[in-house]
Tab-separated table of N, CA, C and O in Angstrom:
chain	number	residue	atom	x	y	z
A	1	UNK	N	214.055	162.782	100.227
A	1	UNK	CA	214.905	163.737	99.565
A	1	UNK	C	214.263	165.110	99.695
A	1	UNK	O	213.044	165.244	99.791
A	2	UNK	N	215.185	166.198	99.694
A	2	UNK	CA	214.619	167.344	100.161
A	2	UNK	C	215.141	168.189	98.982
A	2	UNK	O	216.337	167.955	98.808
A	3	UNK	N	214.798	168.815	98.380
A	3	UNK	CA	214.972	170.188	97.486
A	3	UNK	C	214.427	171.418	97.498
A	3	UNK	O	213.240	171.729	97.592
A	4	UNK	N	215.730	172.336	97.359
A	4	UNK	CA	214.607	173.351	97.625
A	4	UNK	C	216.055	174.606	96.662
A	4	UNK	O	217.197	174.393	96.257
A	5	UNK	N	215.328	175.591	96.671
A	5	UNK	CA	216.255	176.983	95.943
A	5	UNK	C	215.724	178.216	96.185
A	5	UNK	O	214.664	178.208	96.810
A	6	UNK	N	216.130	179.178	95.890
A	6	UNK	CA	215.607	180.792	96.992
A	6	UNK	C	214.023	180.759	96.987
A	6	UNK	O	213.626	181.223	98.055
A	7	UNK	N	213.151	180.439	96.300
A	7	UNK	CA	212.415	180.807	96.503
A	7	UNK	C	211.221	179.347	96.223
A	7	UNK	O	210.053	179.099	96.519
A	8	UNK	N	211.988	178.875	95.722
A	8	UNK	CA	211.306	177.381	95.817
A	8	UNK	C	210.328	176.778	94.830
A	8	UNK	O	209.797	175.673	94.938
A	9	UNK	N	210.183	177.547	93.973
A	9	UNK	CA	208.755	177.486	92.758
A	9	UNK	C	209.398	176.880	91.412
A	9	UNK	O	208.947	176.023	90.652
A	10	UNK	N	210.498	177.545	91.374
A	10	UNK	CA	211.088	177.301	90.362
A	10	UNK	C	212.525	176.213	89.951
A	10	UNK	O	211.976	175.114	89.883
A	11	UNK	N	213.261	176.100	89.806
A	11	UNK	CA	214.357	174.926	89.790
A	11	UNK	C	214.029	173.721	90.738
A	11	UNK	O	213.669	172.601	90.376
A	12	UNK	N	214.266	174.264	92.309
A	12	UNK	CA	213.943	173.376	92.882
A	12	UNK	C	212.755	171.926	92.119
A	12	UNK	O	212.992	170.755	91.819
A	13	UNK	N	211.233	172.959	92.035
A	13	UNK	CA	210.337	172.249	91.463
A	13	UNK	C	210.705	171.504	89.878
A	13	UNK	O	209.901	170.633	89.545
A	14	UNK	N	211.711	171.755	89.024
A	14	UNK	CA	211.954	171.052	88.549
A	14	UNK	C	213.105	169.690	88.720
A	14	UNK	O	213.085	168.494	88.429
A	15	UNK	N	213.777	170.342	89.161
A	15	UNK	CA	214.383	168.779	89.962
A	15	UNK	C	213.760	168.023	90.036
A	15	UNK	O	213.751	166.919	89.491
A	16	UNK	N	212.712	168.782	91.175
A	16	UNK	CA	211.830	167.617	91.734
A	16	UNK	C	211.045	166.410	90.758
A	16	UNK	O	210.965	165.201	90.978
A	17	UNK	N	210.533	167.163	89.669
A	17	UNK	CA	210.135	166.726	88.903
A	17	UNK	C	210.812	165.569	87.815
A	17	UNK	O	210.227	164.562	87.417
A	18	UNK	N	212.463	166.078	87.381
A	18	UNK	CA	213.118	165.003	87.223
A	18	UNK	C	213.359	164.003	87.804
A	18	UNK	O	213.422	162.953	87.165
A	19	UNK	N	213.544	164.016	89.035
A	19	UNK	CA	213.873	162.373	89.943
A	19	UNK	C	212.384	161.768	89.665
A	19	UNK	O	212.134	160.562	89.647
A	20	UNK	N	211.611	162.622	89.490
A	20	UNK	CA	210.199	161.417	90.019
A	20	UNK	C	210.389	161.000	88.278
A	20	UNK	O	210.291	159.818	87.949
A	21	UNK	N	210.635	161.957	87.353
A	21	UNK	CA	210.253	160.857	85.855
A	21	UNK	C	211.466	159.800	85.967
A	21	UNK	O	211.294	158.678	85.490
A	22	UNK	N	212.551	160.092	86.514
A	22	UNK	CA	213.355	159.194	86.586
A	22	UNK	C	212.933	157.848	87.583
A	22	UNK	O	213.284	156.715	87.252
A	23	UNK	N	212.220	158.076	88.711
A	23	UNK	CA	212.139	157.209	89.696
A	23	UNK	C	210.817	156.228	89.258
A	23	UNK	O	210.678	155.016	89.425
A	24	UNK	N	209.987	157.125	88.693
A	24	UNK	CA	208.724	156.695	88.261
A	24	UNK	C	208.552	156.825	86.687
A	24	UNK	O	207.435	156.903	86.177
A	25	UNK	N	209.531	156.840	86.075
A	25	UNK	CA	208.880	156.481	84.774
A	25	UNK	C	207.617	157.078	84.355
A	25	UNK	O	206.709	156.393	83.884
A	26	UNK	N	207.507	158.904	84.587
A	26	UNK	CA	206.216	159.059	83.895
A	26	UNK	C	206.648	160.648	83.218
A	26	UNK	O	207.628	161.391	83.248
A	27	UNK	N	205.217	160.645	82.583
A	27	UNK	CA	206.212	161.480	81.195
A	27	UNK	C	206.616	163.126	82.044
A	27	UNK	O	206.372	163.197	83.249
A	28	UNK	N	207.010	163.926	81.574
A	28	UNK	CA	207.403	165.324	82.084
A	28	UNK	C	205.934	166.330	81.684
A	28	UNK	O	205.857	167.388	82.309
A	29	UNK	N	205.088	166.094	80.928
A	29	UNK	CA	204.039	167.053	80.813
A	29	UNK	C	203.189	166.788	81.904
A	29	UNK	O	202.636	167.735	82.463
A	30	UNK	N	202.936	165.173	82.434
A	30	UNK	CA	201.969	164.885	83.457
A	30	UNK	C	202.244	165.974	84.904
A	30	UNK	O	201.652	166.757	85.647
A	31	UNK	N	203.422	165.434	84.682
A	31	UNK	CA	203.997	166.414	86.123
A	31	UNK	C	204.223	167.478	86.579
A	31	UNK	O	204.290	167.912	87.728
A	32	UNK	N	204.430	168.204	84.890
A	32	UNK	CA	204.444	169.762	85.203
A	32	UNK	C	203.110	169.950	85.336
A	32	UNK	O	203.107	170.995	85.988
A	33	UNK	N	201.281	169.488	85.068
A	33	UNK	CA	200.454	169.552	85.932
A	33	UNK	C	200.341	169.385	87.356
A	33	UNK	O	200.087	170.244	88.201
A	34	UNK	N	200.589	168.024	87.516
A	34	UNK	CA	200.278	168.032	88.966
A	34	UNK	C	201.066	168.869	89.302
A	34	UNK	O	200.383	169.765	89.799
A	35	UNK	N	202.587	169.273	89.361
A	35	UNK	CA	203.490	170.203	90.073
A	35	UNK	C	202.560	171.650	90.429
A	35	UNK	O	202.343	172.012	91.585
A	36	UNK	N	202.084	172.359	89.252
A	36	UNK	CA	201.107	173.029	90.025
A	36	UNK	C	199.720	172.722	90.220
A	36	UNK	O	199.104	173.735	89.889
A	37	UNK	N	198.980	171.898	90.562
A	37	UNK	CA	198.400	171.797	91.411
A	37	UNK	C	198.830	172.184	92.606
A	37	UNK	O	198.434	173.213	93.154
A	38	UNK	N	199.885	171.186	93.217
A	38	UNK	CA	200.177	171.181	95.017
A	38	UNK	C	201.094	171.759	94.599
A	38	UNK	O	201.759	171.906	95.624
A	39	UNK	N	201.763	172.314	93.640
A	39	UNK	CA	202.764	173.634	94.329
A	39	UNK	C	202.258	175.273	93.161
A	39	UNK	O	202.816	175.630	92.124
A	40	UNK	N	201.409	175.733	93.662
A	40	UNK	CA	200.489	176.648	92.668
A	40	UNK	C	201.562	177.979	92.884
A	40	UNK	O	201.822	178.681	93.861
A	41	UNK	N	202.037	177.957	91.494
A	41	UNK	CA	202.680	179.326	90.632
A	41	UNK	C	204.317	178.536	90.711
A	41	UNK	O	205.309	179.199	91.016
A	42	UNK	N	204.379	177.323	90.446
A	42	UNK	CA	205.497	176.965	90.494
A	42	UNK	C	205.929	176.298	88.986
A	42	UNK	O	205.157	175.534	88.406
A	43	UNK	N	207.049	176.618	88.506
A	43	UNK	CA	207.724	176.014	87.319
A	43	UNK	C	207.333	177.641	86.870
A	43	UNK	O	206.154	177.787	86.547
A	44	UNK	N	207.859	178.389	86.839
A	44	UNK	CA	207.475	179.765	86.111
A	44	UNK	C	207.980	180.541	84.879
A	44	UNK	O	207.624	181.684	84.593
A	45	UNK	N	208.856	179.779	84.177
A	45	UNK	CA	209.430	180.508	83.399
A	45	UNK	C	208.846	179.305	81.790
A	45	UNK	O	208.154	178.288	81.847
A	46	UNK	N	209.357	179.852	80.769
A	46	UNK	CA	208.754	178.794	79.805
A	46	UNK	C	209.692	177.840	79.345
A	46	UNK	O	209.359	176.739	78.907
A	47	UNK	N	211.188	178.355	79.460
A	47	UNK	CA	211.805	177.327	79.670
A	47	UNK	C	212.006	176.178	80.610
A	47	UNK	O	212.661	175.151	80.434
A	48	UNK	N	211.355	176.537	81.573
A	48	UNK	CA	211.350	175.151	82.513
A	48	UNK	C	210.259	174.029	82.306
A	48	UNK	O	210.269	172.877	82.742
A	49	UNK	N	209.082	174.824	81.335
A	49	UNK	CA	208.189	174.285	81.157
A	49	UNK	C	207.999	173.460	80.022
A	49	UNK	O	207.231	172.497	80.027
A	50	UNK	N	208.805	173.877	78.872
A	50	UNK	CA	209.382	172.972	77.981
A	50	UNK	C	210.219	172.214	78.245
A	50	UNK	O	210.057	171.123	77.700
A	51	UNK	N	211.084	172.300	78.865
A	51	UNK	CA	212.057	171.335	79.245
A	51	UNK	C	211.431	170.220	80.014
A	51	UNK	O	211.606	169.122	79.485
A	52	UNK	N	210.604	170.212	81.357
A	52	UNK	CA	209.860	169.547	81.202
A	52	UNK	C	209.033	168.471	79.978
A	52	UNK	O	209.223	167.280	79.728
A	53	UNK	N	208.210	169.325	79.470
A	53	UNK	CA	207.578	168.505	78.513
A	53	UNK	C	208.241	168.185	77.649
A	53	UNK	O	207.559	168.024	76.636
A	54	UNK	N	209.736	167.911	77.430
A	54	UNK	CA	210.440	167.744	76.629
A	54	UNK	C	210.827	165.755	76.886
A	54	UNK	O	211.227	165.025	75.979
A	55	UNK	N	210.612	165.398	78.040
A	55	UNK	CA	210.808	163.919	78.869
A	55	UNK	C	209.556	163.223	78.340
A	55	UNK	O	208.529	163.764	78.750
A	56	UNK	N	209.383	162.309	77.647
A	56	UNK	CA	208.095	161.340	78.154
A	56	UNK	C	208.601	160.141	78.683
A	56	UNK	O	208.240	159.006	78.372
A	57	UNK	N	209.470	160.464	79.511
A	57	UNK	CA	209.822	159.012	80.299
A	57	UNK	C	211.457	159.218	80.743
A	57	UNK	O	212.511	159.773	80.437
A	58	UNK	N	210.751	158.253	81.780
A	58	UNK	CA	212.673	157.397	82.290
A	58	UNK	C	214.115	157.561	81.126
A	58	UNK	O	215.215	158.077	81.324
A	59	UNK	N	213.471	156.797	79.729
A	59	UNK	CA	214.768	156.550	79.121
A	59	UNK	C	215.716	158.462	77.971
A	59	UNK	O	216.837	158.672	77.507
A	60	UNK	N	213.884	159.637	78.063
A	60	UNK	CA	214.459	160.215	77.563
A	60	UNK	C	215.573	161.006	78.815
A	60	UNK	O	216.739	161.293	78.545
A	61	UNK	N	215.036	161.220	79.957
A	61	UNK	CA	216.033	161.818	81.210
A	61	UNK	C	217.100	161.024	81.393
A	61	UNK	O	217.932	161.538	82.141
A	62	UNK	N	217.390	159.942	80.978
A	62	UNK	CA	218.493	159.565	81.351
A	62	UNK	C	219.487	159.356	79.943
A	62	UNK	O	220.634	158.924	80.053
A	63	UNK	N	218.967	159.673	78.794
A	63	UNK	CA	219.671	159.940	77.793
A	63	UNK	C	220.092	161.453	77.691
A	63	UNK	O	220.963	161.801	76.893
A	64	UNK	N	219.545	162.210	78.399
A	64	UNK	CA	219.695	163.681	78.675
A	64	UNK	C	220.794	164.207	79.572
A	64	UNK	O	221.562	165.167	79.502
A	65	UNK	N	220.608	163.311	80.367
A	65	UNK	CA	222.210	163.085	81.471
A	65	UNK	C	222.901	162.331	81.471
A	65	UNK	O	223.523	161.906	82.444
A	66	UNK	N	222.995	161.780	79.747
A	66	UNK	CA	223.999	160.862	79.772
A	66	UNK	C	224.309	159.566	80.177
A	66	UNK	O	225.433	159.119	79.950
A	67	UNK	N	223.571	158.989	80.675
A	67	UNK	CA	223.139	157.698	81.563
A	67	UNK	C	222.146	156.839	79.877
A	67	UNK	O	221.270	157.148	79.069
A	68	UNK	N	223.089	155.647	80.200
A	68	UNK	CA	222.636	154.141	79.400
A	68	UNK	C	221.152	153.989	79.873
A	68	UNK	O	220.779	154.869	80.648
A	69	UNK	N	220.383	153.173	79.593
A	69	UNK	CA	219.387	152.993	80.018
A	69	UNK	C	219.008	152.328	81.233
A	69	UNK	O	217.921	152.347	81.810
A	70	UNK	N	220.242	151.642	81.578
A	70	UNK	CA	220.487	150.906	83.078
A	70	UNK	C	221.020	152.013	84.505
A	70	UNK	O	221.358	151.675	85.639
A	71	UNK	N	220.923	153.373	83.907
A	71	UNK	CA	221.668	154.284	84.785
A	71	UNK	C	223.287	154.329	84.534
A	71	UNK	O	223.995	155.259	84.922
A	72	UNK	N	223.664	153.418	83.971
A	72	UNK	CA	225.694	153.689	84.182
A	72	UNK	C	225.911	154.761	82.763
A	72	UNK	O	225.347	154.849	81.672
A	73	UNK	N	226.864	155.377	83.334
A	73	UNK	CA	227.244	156.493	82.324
A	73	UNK	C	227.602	155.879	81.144
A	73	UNK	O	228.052	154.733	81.119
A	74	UNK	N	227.433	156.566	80.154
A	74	UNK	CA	227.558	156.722	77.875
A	74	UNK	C	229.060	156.884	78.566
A	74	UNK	O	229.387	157.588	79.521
A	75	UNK	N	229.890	155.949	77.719
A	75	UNK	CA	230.848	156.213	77.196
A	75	UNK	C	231.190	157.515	76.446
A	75	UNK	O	230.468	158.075	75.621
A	76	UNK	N	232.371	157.893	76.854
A	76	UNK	CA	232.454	159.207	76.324
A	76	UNK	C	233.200	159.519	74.688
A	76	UNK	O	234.301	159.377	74.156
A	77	UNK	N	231.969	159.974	74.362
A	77	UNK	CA	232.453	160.630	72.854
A	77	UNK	C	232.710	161.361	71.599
A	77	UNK	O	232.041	162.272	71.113
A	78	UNK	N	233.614	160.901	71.225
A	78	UNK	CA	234.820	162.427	70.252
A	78	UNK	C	234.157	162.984	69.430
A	78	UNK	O	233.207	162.349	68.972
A	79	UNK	N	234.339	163.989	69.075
A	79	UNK	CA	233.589	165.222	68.254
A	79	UNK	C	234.250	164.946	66.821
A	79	UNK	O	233.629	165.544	65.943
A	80	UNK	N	235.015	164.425	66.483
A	80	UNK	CA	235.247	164.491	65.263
A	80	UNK	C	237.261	164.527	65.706
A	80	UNK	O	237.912	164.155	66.682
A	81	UNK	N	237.669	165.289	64.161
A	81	UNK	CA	238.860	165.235	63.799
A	81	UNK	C	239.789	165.823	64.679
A	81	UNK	O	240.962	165.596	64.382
A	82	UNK	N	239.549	166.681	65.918
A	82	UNK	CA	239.830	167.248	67.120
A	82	UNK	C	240.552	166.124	68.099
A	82	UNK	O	241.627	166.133	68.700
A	83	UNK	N	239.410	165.081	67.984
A	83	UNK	CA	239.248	164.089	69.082
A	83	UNK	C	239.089	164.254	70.700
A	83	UNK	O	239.272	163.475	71.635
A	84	UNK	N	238.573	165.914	70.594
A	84	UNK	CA	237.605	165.931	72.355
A	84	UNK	C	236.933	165.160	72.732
A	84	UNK	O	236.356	164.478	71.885
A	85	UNK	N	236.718	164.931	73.948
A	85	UNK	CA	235.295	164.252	74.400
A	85	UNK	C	234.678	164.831	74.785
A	85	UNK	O	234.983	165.809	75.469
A	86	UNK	N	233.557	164.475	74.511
A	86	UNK	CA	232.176	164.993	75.597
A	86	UNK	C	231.881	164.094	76.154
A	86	UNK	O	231.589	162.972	75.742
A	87	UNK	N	231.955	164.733	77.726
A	87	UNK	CA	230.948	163.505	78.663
A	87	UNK	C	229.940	164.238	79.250
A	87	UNK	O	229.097	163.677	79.951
């Protein structure tokens, strides 16, 4: 898999970082280390960096995008007396 965005330090490198807690099951603070290590001045803003450390695992990223713990999408649901959905 290839990712990348204008300048490459930033989004891109977090993507990146989501598939691997997703693929690998490991928390989001580990990775925003190593990320800079081998990619040095990358993840640059502090919101990316919390957001990151916001994952300690597989099941919180995929409750974040909505995904069951098996990967298949949350049923979608109503806000109240409106009866919108959110998916």
């Amino acid at each position: 898999v290839v990712v990348h965005c204008k300048g490459g330090f930033g989004r891109s490198v977090v993507l990146a970082c989501c598939l691997a807690i997703d693929r690998f099951d490991l928390p989001g603070a580990a990775l925003l280390g190593w990320a800079r290590v081998v990619r040095p001045g990358a993840i640059n803003t502090i919101e990316q960096e919390l957001f990151l450390q916001s994952f300690a695992g597989r099941a919180d990223m995929r409750k974040f995008a909505g995904l069951t713990a098996n990967g298949d999408p949350s049923p979608p649901t109503t806000c109240g007396p409106c009866g919108c959905s959110l998916q």
